[in-house]
Amino acid sequence: MPLLSLLLACTTPKSEDLPAPLLVPAPVWMEDGEGSYTLDGDTIIHADADSRAVADLLAEALRPATGLPLEVALDSAAEGGLRLELDPSLDLPAEGYTLDVFEDSVVIAARDTAGLFYGTQTFRQLLPPEAWSGTAVEGTAWSVPVVSIEDSPRFAWRGAMIDVARHFFGVEEMERQIDLLAMHKLNRLHLHLTDDQGWRIEILSWPLLAEVGGSTQVGGGEGGYYTQGDYVALVDYAAERHITVVPEIDFPGHAHAALASYGELNESGTPVDLYTGEGVISTPLWLEGPATAGFVADVLGEVAALTPGEWIHVGGDEAVGVAPEDYAAFLVEMQAVVSAEGKTLAGWDEIGVVPLAPPFLAQHWFDEANARDAVTRGGQLVASPAEHAYLDMEHDTAADYGQIWAGRVNVQDAYDWDPVPAGLDEADVVGLEGAMWAEFIDSRERLDFMLWPRLAAHAEVGWSASEAREWEDFRTRLGSHGARLDVLDVGYYQSRQVDWVHP
Ligand code: TNX
C-alpha cells in the first residue's frame, strides 16, 4: 500500500461523520472535524464543586429523551466522557466558553459558570433535535459531530420583557419561557409587573395592591399575582439558568391598578374602579398626595429586598398629564430610593430628559432623542426600538394577529438591525430586549406565537458579532432550529421567510 493511502487509512475515523451543526445563536468561531462522539450508558459528566450545578442541569435536561443515566461525578481531572472545566484564569471574555468534541470525549471550558452553562446549551444543539424532548425517544443515536468552538457574547444584556400585567402568566408558564430564553443564551427577564389593568406582585405593607389590583386583567378575567414566595421561586429558577430577573414597577403613569386598590392614593379619597380595557389609559399617580411618596418607597423597598439582581425598572413611560418638572422631580426621587436599596435604576426612554445621576439605564423604545439625551447624561441604553423589538406587533400580513402601530415586525425585521444607534458607541449600549406587551396575549399559545421565533432573532442580535451576522445564513440555521422548537412543543409562528425543517 502506498504510504499516503496507509496514512489515510490509519487516520480515517471509525465514527460516523455528521453534518456541520446549525446553531442559534451563531458562535463566534467554529471549526468542524471528522467523526463524532456518542453518548451512551457509560457516559459520565465530570465536574467539580463549582461546576456541579451546571453539570446537574445538563444531565437533568438530557436524561428524559435519552434514557441514559448520565451520572455526574466530581472528578474534574478524569479522562473521557463529558468534562466541564471551570478555570477563572482562562483567557476568555465573561460568559464565553470553548467546546471541543473529540471522538472519545467532550470538553467544555469557561472562566465563569455562565460561560460553562452556555457551553452546555450549545452542546445540546449539537445533538439531534429529539434530545430536547421531555419524554423518552427510542432509536436515536445520541451523537454529536467532532467540532471545536470558541464563543462569547457581544452584549452583556440580552433580554426579553414579558408584560404579565395586562394578562397574567403564572409561575409554571414563566418557567417554561425561562427555559426557552436560556436555550437561546438570553440572560435578562424583565417582568412588567404593574400596569393600569393589573398589579402582579404581593406587597406585604400594601396588601390590597395584589388582592384588589391583581384580581382582574384585560377582558375582565380573574387575573392573578405572584406571592412573594412565587416571585422568589421565579427569580431562583431564572438564576440557576443564568438569567437575571429585572422587576418593573411602572410609575408615575400606568398606575391605575394601584389607585383602584387604595383610596388614600387618590385625591378623591376613594379608589377608582378597576380597569379591564385593552387601551393604554396610563392613569398617573397623585404625586402631591400625602401618602404617595411613602407608598412608592415601601413598594420599591420590598421589591428590591426580594431581588438579588442589580436593576429595578421604574417604568417612567407615557406619564400623560404629569407636568415635566413634576415628572423630573419624581424620577430623581425614585432614583434616590432605588440607590438607597443598593440598586441601579432603569426606565423607558422618557427618563432620558431627567437629570439622573449615572449609572442608570434608559430603555429605548420610541424616541431616539430621549435615548441620546440619556447617553449625554452618562446613562446607558437597552435597545428595544419598537419597529424591530416589539413582539406584540403583527408578524406580517399572513399572520393577522397583534398590533401594528409600529408597523409589522417580521423575522427579518427582528434580525436585521443594530442595537447601537448611528453616532453612538458600543459602550453606550448594554444590549437589547425584545418586548412582549400583552394587551392581546391571553394564552400560552398566543405567547409562543408572538415570542418565537422573533426572540431567537433577537438572541442572535445580542450574542453574535455584527460582522458575523447575515440574514440568509441565519434563515437557514433558523429553519433547522425550528425542529428543536417543534420537539419542545413551542407554538412558534412558521414565517414564510424561513424554510422550516421539521423532525
Ligand atoms: C406602549 S412601550 C407602551 C405599552 C403598550 C405598548 C403596546 C411602552 C413603554 N408603553 O404600555 O403596551 O405600547 O404596543
XYZ file of C-alpha atoms and ligand atoms in Angstrom:
517
model
C 0.000 0.000 0.000
C 1.457 3.450 -0.858
C 2.426 5.430 2.216
C -0.204 8.134 1.667
C -3.084 5.618 1.472
C -1.754 3.851 4.542
C -1.692 7.124 6.454
C -5.201 7.966 5.301
C -6.458 4.520 6.266
C -4.969 4.907 9.738
C -6.424 8.368 10.309
C -9.862 7.618 8.897
C -12.201 7.904 11.866
C -14.190 4.881 12.932
C -17.121 7.029 13.987
C -19.664 8.408 11.597
C -19.252 11.859 10.038
C -22.145 14.191 10.766
C -23.145 17.401 9.017
C -21.787 20.638 10.478
C -24.090 21.878 13.228
C -26.558 24.710 12.596
C -26.516 26.737 15.796
C -28.703 29.605 17.024
C -27.254 31.994 18.059
C -24.221 31.610 15.784
C -20.968 31.064 17.671
C -18.034 33.435 17.192
C -15.723 30.723 15.860
C -16.314 27.113 14.883
C -14.247 24.534 13.014
C -15.662 21.124 12.267
C -13.640 17.955 12.080
C -14.239 14.352 11.114
C -16.068 11.774 13.121
C -18.404 12.017 16.057
C -18.865 11.370 19.737
C -21.806 9.350 21.019
C -23.413 9.480 24.453
C -24.089 6.016 25.832
C -24.949 4.202 29.038
C -21.403 4.620 30.347
C -21.075 8.348 29.681
C -20.157 10.285 32.785
C -20.306 14.060 33.182
C -17.197 15.123 35.055
C -17.437 18.296 37.113
C -16.102 19.856 40.276
C -17.843 21.513 43.205
C -18.172 24.844 41.376
C -19.390 23.434 38.068
C -21.660 20.833 39.628
C -24.869 22.875 39.288
C -24.312 23.323 35.538
C -23.472 19.627 35.171
C -26.621 18.607 37.054
C -28.802 20.825 34.839
C -27.255 19.299 31.722
C -27.793 15.766 32.988
C -31.386 16.533 34.013
C -32.035 18.067 30.599
C -30.716 15.073 28.665
C -31.953 12.153 30.748
C -35.655 12.220 29.768
C -35.100 11.960 25.999
C -32.024 9.748 26.017
C -32.978 7.473 28.900
C -29.249 7.410 29.771
C -28.086 7.597 33.397
C -25.500 10.374 32.653
C -24.047 10.249 36.113
C -22.392 13.447 37.365
C -19.034 12.726 39.023
C -16.925 15.192 40.998
C -13.571 14.270 39.469
C -12.665 17.066 37.076
C -9.300 15.568 36.145
C -10.805 12.345 34.760
C -10.404 11.466 31.065
C -13.189 10.581 28.624
C -16.873 11.391 28.903
C -18.083 14.965 29.121
C -15.842 17.288 31.089
C -16.831 20.687 32.463
C -13.808 22.787 33.316
C -14.219 25.971 35.282
C -10.995 27.932 35.319
C -11.055 31.652 36.228
C -7.583 32.100 34.727
C -8.735 31.132 31.213
C -8.239 33.806 28.595
C -11.914 34.134 27.608
C -14.416 37.007 27.845
C -17.115 36.931 30.538
C -19.827 34.386 29.679
C -17.555 32.894 26.996
C -16.684 29.216 26.607
C -14.814 26.736 24.495
C -16.391 23.472 23.426
C -14.248 20.710 21.958
C -15.768 17.479 20.769
C -13.303 14.627 20.217
C -14.196 11.071 19.245
C -13.712 9.862 22.805
C -14.617 12.889 24.920
C -16.160 16.342 25.093
C -14.580 19.253 26.960
C -16.431 22.456 27.799
C -14.287 25.129 29.446
C -15.085 28.591 30.747
C -13.855 31.110 33.252
C -17.312 31.613 34.832
C -20.318 29.366 35.388
C -22.413 31.389 32.923
C -19.928 30.524 30.180
C -19.991 26.889 31.178
C -23.794 26.940 31.087
C -23.775 28.444 27.559
C -21.313 25.754 26.503
C -23.811 23.127 27.631
C -26.605 24.888 25.724
C -24.500 24.725 22.569
C -23.725 21.074 23.264
C -27.464 20.361 23.414
C -27.842 21.953 19.966
C -25.116 19.639 18.598
C -27.290 16.640 19.469
C -30.224 15.544 17.282
C -33.284 17.783 17.884
C -35.057 14.907 19.649
C -32.650 15.440 22.561
C -34.867 18.414 23.570
C -37.795 16.059 24.195
C -39.173 15.762 27.712
C -40.117 12.119 27.139
C -38.157 9.029 26.094
C -37.147 8.830 22.427
C -36.275 5.385 21.052
C -33.974 4.512 18.172
C -31.901 7.705 18.011
C -28.103 7.687 18.244
C -27.112 10.486 20.633
C -24.172 11.587 18.520
C -22.550 14.972 18.090
C -20.050 15.933 15.377
C -16.381 16.417 16.170
C -16.062 20.177 16.374
C -14.146 22.975 18.037
C -15.986 26.121 19.145
C -14.871 29.316 20.835
C -17.702 31.629 21.701
C -18.700 34.680 23.732
C -21.453 37.326 23.607
C -21.349 40.761 22.004
C -23.611 42.364 24.636
C -23.887 41.822 28.392
C -27.681 42.480 28.344
C -29.687 40.054 26.219
C -33.230 40.267 27.391
C -36.895 39.668 26.990
C -39.624 41.717 28.602
C -42.889 39.994 29.360
C -45.934 42.043 30.346
C -47.704 39.956 32.986
C -49.875 42.947 33.970
C -52.302 43.125 31.036
C -52.719 39.354 31.145
C -51.254 37.317 33.941
C -48.974 34.344 33.317
C -48.287 32.097 36.301
C -45.042 30.600 37.575
C -45.273 27.399 35.543
C -45.682 29.154 32.190
C -42.956 31.637 33.040
C -40.558 28.814 33.950
C -41.246 27.249 30.575
C -40.373 30.525 28.853
C -37.269 30.921 31.062
C -36.043 27.550 29.753
C -36.525 28.826 26.204
C -34.690 32.078 26.944
C -31.780 30.121 28.414
C -31.670 27.840 25.370
C -31.034 30.969 23.286
C -28.383 32.334 25.701
C -30.623 35.238 26.732
C -29.782 36.448 30.226
C -32.364 39.029 31.376
C -36.055 38.540 32.080
C -37.712 41.916 32.553
C -41.065 41.400 34.270
C -43.545 44.205 33.652
C -45.314 43.608 36.980
C -47.708 46.539 37.192
C -49.884 48.490 34.824
C -53.332 50.041 34.626
C -55.011 46.654 34.217
C -53.221 44.721 36.934
C -50.832 44.600 39.884
C -48.999 41.280 39.867
C -46.699 41.166 42.891
C -47.623 40.809 46.533
C -46.519 43.805 48.647
C -46.843 42.933 52.340
C -47.106 46.535 53.542
C -49.848 47.329 50.976
C -51.688 44.002 50.618
C -54.652 45.314 48.619
C -52.398 46.056 45.647
C -52.299 42.353 44.809
C -55.657 41.383 46.340
C -57.635 44.087 44.546
C -55.256 45.355 41.865
C -54.369 41.785 40.892
C -57.933 40.487 40.864
C -58.619 41.004 37.171
C -56.989 41.675 33.803
C -57.763 42.855 30.275
C -61.142 41.455 29.318
C -62.257 41.067 32.950
C -60.782 37.606 33.571
C -59.596 36.652 37.012
C -56.018 37.938 36.712
C -53.685 36.812 39.457
C -50.425 37.775 41.100
C -47.138 36.341 42.292
C -46.951 35.895 46.024
C -43.557 36.933 47.327
C -42.740 33.221 47.514
C -43.727 32.769 43.843
C -41.585 35.702 42.813
C -38.575 34.392 44.721
C -39.097 30.963 43.142
C -39.110 32.552 39.672
C -36.019 34.619 40.450
C -34.226 31.479 41.681
C -35.325 29.357 38.726
C -34.068 32.053 36.368
C -30.796 32.496 38.285
C -29.997 28.783 38.013
C -30.226 29.321 34.257
C -28.044 32.443 34.414
C -30.949 34.803 33.843
C -31.339 37.913 35.983
C -34.906 38.989 36.695
C -35.422 42.742 36.296
C -38.676 43.725 38.023
C -40.598 46.693 36.679
C -42.957 48.753 38.811
C -44.364 51.254 36.338
C -44.675 54.775 37.843
C -45.787 57.553 37.674
C -48.056 56.653 34.693
C -49.741 53.270 34.197
C -50.697 53.281 37.904
C -54.451 52.712 37.655
C -54.423 49.306 39.399
C -52.715 50.871 42.433
C -55.248 53.718 42.541
C -58.033 51.121 42.326
C -56.618 49.352 45.391
C -56.249 52.247 47.868
C -58.443 55.321 48.378
C -55.634 57.296 50.006
C -53.642 57.272 46.764
C -56.441 59.305 45.123
C -57.239 62.967 45.531
C -60.917 61.998 45.895
C -60.088 59.690 48.808
C -61.866 56.769 47.161
C -60.398 54.073 44.938
C -61.051 54.330 41.213
C -62.821 51.404 39.528
C -60.644 48.604 38.218
C -59.832 48.979 34.519
C -60.075 45.962 32.207
C -59.985 47.587 28.771
C -57.208 46.898 26.288
C -56.378 50.532 25.525
C -53.492 52.404 27.177
C -55.006 54.853 29.692
C -51.858 55.432 31.763
C -53.518 56.819 34.901
C -50.806 58.749 36.793
C -50.043 58.631 40.492
C -51.327 61.596 42.538
C -47.805 62.934 43.026
C -48.621 65.563 45.641
C -50.784 63.160 47.675
C -49.609 62.808 51.313
C -49.388 59.002 51.139
C -47.791 58.719 47.688
C -44.070 59.125 48.451
C -44.224 56.640 51.335
C -46.199 54.208 49.199
C -43.630 54.338 46.398
C -40.741 53.854 48.834
C -42.490 50.900 50.528
C -43.163 49.169 47.212
C -39.680 49.695 45.804
C -38.152 48.674 49.142
C -39.983 45.343 49.217
C -39.307 44.602 45.559
C -35.612 45.464 45.947
C -35.314 43.238 49.015
C -36.704 40.277 47.037
C -34.498 40.921 44.009
C -30.841 39.842 44.005
C -30.236 41.411 40.563
C -28.696 44.830 40.208
C -31.592 46.634 38.490
C -35.013 47.966 39.400
C -37.040 49.199 36.429
C -39.349 52.041 37.405
C -41.186 52.456 34.093
C -41.434 56.192 33.591
C -43.229 55.820 30.252
C -46.262 57.664 28.993
C -46.755 59.856 32.066
C -49.689 61.564 30.391
C -50.885 64.676 32.204
C -47.867 64.901 34.525
C -46.072 68.282 34.261
C -42.449 67.860 33.060
C -40.995 69.416 36.234
C -43.104 67.134 38.461
C -42.110 64.144 36.360
C -38.424 65.029 36.656
C -38.611 65.606 40.417
C -40.432 62.305 40.911
C -37.901 60.323 38.834
C -34.989 61.898 40.727
C -36.685 60.841 43.965
C -37.252 57.322 42.600
C -33.558 57.100 41.788
C -32.698 58.121 45.360
C -34.964 55.354 46.712
C -33.562 52.737 44.311
C -29.956 53.793 45.081
C -30.613 53.623 48.826
C -31.648 49.991 48.252
C -28.278 49.402 46.558
C -29.798 49.038 43.089
C -29.435 50.735 39.719
C -32.432 52.465 38.168
C -33.747 51.506 34.751
C -36.665 53.124 32.933
C -38.193 53.613 29.487
C -36.606 56.206 27.194
C -38.692 59.108 28.537
C -36.383 59.167 31.585
C -33.622 60.435 29.262
C -34.817 64.035 29.761
C -34.479 63.843 33.553
C -31.230 64.914 35.279
C -30.457 61.490 36.715
C -27.028 60.573 38.051
C -25.142 57.770 36.302
C -25.246 54.847 36.383
C -28.753 54.315 35.025
C -30.308 52.507 32.081
C -32.751 54.020 29.591
C -34.698 51.529 27.530
C -35.092 52.974 24.062
C -38.479 52.036 22.614
C -39.842 55.122 20.874
C -37.867 58.361 20.873
C -34.216 58.195 19.890
C -33.745 61.825 21.008
C -34.623 60.748 24.565
C -32.165 57.873 24.298
C -29.395 60.198 23.125
C -30.193 62.567 25.995
C -29.791 59.690 28.426
C -26.364 58.871 26.981
C -25.328 62.533 27.220
C -26.163 62.360 30.929
C -23.956 59.307 31.378
C -26.672 56.669 31.175
C -26.526 53.543 29.033
C -29.159 52.173 26.694
C -31.108 48.968 26.451
C -32.232 48.851 22.820
C -35.886 47.930 22.239
C -36.867 50.031 19.209
C -40.486 49.131 18.552
C -40.021 48.567 14.800
C -37.540 45.750 15.495
C -38.098 44.648 19.071
C -41.837 44.909 19.822
C -43.161 41.397 19.910
C -46.796 42.450 20.195
C -46.648 43.767 16.619
C -48.077 41.594 13.848
C -45.511 39.376 12.157
C -46.720 40.085 8.631
C -49.931 40.235 6.635
C -50.220 36.415 6.651
C -50.443 36.362 10.460
C -53.162 38.849 11.231
C -52.667 38.911 14.939
C -51.270 41.708 17.069
C -50.782 45.464 16.956
C -49.484 47.459 14.022
C -48.852 50.938 15.461
C -45.101 50.436 14.989
C -45.586 48.542 11.729
C -45.279 44.809 11.229
C -42.187 43.102 12.612
C -41.278 40.044 10.589
C -38.397 37.695 11.386
C -36.017 39.625 9.168
C -37.032 42.933 10.829
C -36.304 41.335 14.194
C -32.891 40.257 12.870
C -31.577 42.984 10.570
C -30.750 45.908 12.841
C -28.043 47.119 15.129
C -28.739 47.904 18.785
C -26.159 50.714 18.661
C -27.876 53.767 17.104
C -25.891 55.682 14.471
C -23.380 58.006 16.078
C -23.326 56.253 19.456
C -20.612 53.906 20.669
C -20.812 50.233 21.539
C -20.078 51.199 25.180
C -23.221 53.376 25.280
C -25.437 50.317 24.823
C -25.581 47.446 27.315
C -27.649 45.351 24.940
C -31.165 44.708 23.750
C -34.543 43.432 24.787
C -37.499 42.030 22.868
C -40.684 43.437 24.431
C -43.841 41.355 24.694
C -46.766 43.622 25.590
C -49.767 41.526 26.468
C -52.959 43.504 25.891
C -53.950 40.868 23.315
C -51.912 37.933 24.582
C -54.147 35.821 26.773
C -52.891 32.262 26.420
C -49.750 30.191 26.255
C -50.420 29.582 22.544
C -50.510 33.289 21.757
C -47.445 33.948 23.900
C -45.477 31.293 21.988
C -46.776 32.550 18.655
C -45.710 36.146 19.255
C -42.411 35.469 21.074
C -40.993 32.798 18.791
C -39.086 32.726 16.519
C -38.534 36.503 16.709
C -36.875 36.225 20.089
C -34.417 33.746 18.559
C -33.514 36.515 16.087
C -33.057 38.968 18.967
C -30.911 36.413 20.772
C -28.523 36.298 17.833
C -28.501 40.116 17.535
C -27.483 40.229 21.200
C -24.969 37.392 21.120
C -23.222 37.248 17.768
C -20.727 39.834 16.494
C -22.354 42.148 13.935
C -19.840 41.271 11.196
C -20.673 37.576 11.671
C -24.406 38.111 11.182
C -26.041 37.572 7.833
C -29.767 37.145 7.220
C -29.546 34.371 4.587
C -27.276 32.342 6.824
C -29.497 32.934 9.867
C -32.581 31.981 7.847
C -31.034 28.594 7.048
C -29.962 27.909 10.607
C -33.341 29.057 11.955
C -35.099 26.603 9.642
C -33.255 23.741 11.334
C -33.667 25.301 14.743
C -37.420 25.008 14.175
C -37.058 21.244 14.647
C -35.802 21.863 18.198
C -38.724 24.190 18.906
C -41.102 21.557 17.477
C -39.749 18.924 19.861
C -40.196 21.392 22.727
C -43.806 21.907 21.636
C -43.335 25.653 21.127
C -46.171 27.054 19.035
C -43.916 29.426 17.097
C -45.004 31.387 14.028
C -43.958 29.478 10.923
C -42.999 32.547 8.946
C -42.794 32.056 5.178
C -39.459 33.850 5.259
C -37.936 30.627 6.580
C -37.791 27.097 5.117
C -38.709 25.145 8.205
C -37.274 21.698 8.804
C -39.475 19.506 10.938
C -38.151 16.429 12.713
C -46.540 51.313 24.500
S -43.801 50.758 25.282
C -46.419 51.078 25.871
C -47.186 49.983 26.478
C -48.098 49.309 25.481
C -47.405 49.140 24.161
C -48.241 48.422 23.149
C -44.196 51.478 26.479
C -43.099 51.891 27.318
N -45.506 51.709 26.678
O -47.911 50.455 27.567
O -48.456 48.068 26.000
O -47.062 50.411 23.654
O -47.523 48.139 21.984
